[in-house]
Structure formats: C-alpha cells, structure tokens
XYZ file of C-alpha atoms in Angstrom:
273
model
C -15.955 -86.003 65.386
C -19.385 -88.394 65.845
C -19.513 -90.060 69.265
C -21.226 -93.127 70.547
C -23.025 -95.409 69.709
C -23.294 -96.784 73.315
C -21.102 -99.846 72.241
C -18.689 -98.598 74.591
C -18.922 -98.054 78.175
C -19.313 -94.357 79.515
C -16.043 -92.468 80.442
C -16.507 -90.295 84.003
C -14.492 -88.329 85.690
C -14.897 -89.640 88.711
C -13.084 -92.553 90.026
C -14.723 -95.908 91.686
C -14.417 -95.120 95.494
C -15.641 -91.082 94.920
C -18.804 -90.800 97.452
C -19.643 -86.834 96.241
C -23.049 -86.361 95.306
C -22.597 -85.881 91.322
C -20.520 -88.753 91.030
C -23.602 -90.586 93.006
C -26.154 -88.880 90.845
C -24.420 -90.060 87.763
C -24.072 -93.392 88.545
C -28.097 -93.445 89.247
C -28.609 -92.141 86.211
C -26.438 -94.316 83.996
C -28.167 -97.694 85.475
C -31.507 -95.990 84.687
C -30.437 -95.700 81.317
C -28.559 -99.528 81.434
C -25.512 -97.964 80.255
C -22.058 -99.093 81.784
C -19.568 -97.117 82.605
C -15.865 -97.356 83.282
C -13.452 -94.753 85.250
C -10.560 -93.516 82.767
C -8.981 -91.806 85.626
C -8.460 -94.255 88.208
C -5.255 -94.336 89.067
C -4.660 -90.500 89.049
C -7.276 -88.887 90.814
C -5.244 -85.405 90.675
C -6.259 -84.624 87.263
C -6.536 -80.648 86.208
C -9.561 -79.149 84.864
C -7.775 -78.097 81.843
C -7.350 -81.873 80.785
C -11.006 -82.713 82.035
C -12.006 -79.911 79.142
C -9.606 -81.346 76.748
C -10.463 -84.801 77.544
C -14.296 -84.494 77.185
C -13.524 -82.052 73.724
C -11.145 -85.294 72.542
C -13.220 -88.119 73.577
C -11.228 -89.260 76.299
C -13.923 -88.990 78.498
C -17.444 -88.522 77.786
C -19.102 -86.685 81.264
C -17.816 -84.020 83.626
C -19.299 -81.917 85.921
C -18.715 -78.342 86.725
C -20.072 -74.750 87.571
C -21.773 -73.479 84.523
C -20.573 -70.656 82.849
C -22.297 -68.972 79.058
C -18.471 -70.109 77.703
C -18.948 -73.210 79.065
C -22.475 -73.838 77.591
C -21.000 -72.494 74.490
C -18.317 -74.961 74.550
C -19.817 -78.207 75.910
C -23.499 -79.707 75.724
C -24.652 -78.748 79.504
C -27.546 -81.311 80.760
C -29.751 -78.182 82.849
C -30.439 -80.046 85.710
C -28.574 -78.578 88.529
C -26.986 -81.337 90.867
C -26.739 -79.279 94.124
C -30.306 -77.976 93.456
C -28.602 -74.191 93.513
C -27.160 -75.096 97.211
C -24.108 -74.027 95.435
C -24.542 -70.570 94.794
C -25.849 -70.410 98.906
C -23.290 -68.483 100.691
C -22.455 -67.620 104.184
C -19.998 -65.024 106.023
C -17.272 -65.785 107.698
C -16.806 -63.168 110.464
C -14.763 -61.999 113.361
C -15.856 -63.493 116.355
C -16.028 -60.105 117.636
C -18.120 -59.176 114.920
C -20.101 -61.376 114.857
C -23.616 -59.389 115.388
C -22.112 -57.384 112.522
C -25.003 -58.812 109.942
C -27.108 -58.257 112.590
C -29.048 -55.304 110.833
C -28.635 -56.292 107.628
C -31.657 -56.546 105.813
C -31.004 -55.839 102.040
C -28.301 -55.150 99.421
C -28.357 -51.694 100.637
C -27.113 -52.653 103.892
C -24.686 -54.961 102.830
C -22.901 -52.641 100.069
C -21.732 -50.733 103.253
C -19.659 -53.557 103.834
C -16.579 -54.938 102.340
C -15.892 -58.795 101.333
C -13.058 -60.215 100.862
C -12.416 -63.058 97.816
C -10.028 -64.684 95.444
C -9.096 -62.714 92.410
C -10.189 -64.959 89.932
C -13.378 -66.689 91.015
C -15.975 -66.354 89.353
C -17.960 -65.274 92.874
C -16.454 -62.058 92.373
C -17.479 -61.274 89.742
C -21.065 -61.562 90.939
C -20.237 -59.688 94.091
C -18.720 -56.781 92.451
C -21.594 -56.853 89.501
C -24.455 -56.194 92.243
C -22.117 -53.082 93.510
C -20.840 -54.859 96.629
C -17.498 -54.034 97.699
C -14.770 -56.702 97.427
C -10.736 -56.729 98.255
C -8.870 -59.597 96.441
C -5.861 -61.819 96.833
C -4.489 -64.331 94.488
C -3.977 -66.940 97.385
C -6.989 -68.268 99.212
C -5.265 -68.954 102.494
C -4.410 -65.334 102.570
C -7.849 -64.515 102.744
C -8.253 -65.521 106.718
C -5.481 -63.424 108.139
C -6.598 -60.312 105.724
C -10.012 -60.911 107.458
C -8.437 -60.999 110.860
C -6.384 -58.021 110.113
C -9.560 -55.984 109.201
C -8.517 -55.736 105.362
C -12.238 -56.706 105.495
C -15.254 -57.348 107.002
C -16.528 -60.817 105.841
C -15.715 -64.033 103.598
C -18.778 -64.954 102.027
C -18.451 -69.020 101.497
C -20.539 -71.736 100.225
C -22.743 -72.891 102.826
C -21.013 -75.928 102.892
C -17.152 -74.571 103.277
C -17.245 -72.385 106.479
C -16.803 -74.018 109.811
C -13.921 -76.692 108.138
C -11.866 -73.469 107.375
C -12.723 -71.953 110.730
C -11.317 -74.654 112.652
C -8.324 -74.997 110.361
C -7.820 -71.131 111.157
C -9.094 -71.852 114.546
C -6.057 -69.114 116.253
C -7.582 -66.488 113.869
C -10.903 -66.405 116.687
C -13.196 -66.637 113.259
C -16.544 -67.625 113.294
C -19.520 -67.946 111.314
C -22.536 -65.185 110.844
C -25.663 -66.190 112.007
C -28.188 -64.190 110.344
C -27.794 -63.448 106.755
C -27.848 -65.949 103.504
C -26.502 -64.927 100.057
C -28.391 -66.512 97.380
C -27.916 -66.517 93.714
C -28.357 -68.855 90.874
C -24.670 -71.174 90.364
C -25.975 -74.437 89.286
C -23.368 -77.091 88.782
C -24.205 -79.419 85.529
C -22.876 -82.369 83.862
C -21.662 -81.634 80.276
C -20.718 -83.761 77.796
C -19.406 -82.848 73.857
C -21.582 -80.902 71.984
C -21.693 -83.530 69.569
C -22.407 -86.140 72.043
C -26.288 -85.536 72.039
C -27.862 -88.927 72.057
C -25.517 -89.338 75.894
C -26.931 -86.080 76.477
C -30.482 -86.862 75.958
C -29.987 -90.367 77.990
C -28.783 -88.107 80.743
C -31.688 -85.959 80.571
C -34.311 -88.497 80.656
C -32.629 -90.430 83.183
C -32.417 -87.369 85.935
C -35.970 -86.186 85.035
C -36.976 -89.734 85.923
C -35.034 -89.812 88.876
C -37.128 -86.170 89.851
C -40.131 -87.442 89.282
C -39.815 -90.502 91.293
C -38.599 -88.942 93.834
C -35.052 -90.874 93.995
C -33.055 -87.583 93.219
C -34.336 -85.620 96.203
C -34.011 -88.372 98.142
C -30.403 -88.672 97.402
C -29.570 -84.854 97.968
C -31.289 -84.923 101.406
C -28.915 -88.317 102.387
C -26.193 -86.762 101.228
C -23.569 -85.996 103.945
C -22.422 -82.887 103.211
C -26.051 -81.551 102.460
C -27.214 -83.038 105.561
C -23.848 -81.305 107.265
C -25.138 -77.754 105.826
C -29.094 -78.414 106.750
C -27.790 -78.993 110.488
C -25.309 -76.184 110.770
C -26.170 -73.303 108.855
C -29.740 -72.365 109.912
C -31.000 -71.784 106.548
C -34.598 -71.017 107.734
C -33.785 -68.302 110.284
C -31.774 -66.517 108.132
C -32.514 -63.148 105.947
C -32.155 -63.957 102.368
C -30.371 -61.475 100.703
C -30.777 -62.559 96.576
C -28.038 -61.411 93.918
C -27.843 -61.771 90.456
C -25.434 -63.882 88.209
C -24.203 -61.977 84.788
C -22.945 -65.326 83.865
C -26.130 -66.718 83.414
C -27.524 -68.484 80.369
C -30.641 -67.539 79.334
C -31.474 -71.314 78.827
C -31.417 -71.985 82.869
C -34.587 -73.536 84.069
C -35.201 -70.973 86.544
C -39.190 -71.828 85.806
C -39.004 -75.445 87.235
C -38.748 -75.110 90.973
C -38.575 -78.036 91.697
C -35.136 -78.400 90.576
C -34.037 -75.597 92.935
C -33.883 -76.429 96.573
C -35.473 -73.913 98.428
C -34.538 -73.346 101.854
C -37.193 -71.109 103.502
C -40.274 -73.507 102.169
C -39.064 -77.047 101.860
C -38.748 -80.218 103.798
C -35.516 -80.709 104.615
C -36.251 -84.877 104.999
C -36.306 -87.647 102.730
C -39.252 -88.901 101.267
C-alpha cells in the first residue's frame, strides 16, 4: 500500500478541542511543514487502541502517538523524538501516610529491592520493575491497587510523576500520600508513528520537531504545558534521590546520545525561554 502524496489532509488521532501536549506538538509541527490536517475521529473520541493500530496499518489515519515498544517500532515507522522528553518513564511512590519516611533511606536499587511494589498485571512498567529484580504483587484491576496498598499487600505504587496526588484524593479515605524523597527514572519515551510505508510524512515530521528543538518552540511548549508545569510544582524533582532502571523494551535506535531531547530534572531550567 503507497501513501501520500500530501494531496490530502493529515489524519490524527486527536480530535479539535484535545489540549494534551502531543496533540499540541503535532499541530506545531504540521503548520511548520504547511500541511493540513483534519480529525477522522471527531465525533467519537472513545476510540480503542486496537483500531488506532488498525487504522494507522489501513490508512484510516495517518499519525498516532503512543509508548514505544521494539514490536511497535517493528510494526509502525516511530519518529524518535520523545514528546514528554522521558517525563514519562519518571515515577513516584505512592505510600501510606504512615509510611511515609519509608523511602527515607533509600539510596540505591539495593535498598529498594527490599521493598515490594505493587502494579497492574499487564503494564508494561512491570515488566521493567521485575527485570531490575524489584519485587512486584499484581492485580488485573487498577482500582484494586489502592486498597491492596492500604491493606499492606505492599509497600508502594510507583506512578508517573504526573498521576499521584489525582488518585490520592480520589482514594482520599485510604490516608495515602505521596513519597517525598525518591524518583524512579528510566527511559519510556512516547513517539508519534505513522505506517512504515508512510516515510515521506515521517520525514516531514522529523524535520519539523527538530526545527521546533532548535528554535526553541518545543521546550517552550513542554514547560507551558499544564500538566508538566503541575508535576514541576508538586513533585520536587530536584530534591529527590534518583534511583535509574533499565528498560528491556528498548530499541537500540533510541537517541539516548542527544540530551537535549531528554528533560533532565536535576540540571535543567524548569522555565520557558
């Protein structure tokens, strides 16, 4: 199947009124590259992930955005510049409040694999925990996870930085809260991907976010971002003790080399330019 020409306008899966930072991003990008766009799913903005896949395989849509995986690389064109600048693969405990100097001494992956976590049974964040020898207890259903933590099944919920204090005050009889001294950090980037045939949008993409980079107009948008700018007031990021862990799901084509499409939270200015 060929793809595009560019005669048509660009099918996303976002929909008009979507303020989330890839959908922003992607927007940028496209007017760099004077391409229009339209918004196939409009209407229905419940749409699966399977029929995303399926959609971008069949030509019904030509850009998605997701957590990389090697199958997913495999199976779609990723563009390798991460949206979330790794922010994604930033997590944070969720604790007892009467634990809560339980991190307290926790200084490496030594001290933490002394510890238990507690995740759903089919992310793929388990899979990394349980891959650096951490261990983990599991449940199908993610709101089971906050009573299992308040009924000492286990010690912590490791969440992404930006996820923790919206579920504690959902749970907010559960006396959660959120641990203030250690970070876990490895390498999740979330790309947009497109067919694997579609390589000229590809290389539009590319050229358009490396512009947007170098211009400056890319960090500027992550920084103004609400829920970034949520996470960069809340979560401490520069007093905490960075504990790193490594992804097996990891291409070997990530651009680990260019930092500075990795946000880094211990050295960087956390304004806008």
């Amino acid at each position: 199947m060929s793809f595009l020409s560019f005669s048509a306008p660009i099918k996303l899966q976002s929909y008009s009124g979507d303020t989330s930072l890839p959908h922003k991003l992607l927007i940028e990008a496209l007017h760099k590259a004077n391409l229009d766009y339209v918004h196939p799913y409009e209407s229905d903005k419940d749409i699966s992930n399977a029929r995303i896949l399926n959609d971008v395989k069949n030509g019904q849509l030509d850009v998605m955005w997701s957590m990389t995986s090697q199958a997913l690389e495999k199976d779609y064109q990723a563009i390798y510049i991460p949206l979330f600048r790794g922010l994604l693969g930033m997590r944070l405990a969720i604790v007892k409040q009467k634990n809560v100097e339980l991190f307290k001494h926790v200084a490496n992956l030594s001290d933490l694999k002394k510890l238990t976590a507690g995740q759903g049974k089919t992310w793929p964040d388990t899979t990394i925990l349980k891959e650096n020898g951490l261990n983990v207890v599991t449940t199908l259903k993610y709101p089971n996870l906050f009573p299992m933590l308040e009924g000492d099944r286990f010690d912590y919920f490791p969440r992404g930085v930006n996820e923790p204090w919206d579920e504690i005050a959902r749970y907010q009889d559960l006396n959660l809260t959120v641990d203030p001294y250690v970070l876990l950090k490895y390498t999740a980037p979330l790309y947009f991907f497109v067919a694997k045939e579609n390589t000229q949008l590809a290389q539009k993409l590319t050229q358009s976010l490396n512009k947007m980079i170098n211009d400056g107009s890319f960090n500027n948008m992550f920084f103004s971002d609400s829920q970034v700018q949520m996470v960069l007031k809340k979560a401490s990021l520069k007093q905490r003790i960075i504990i790193p862990l490594s992804n097996p799901n990891l291409s070997s084509i990530t651009p680990l080399s260019r930092t500075e499409l990795w946000f880094d939270p211990l050295n960087e200015s956390t304004t806008t330019q």
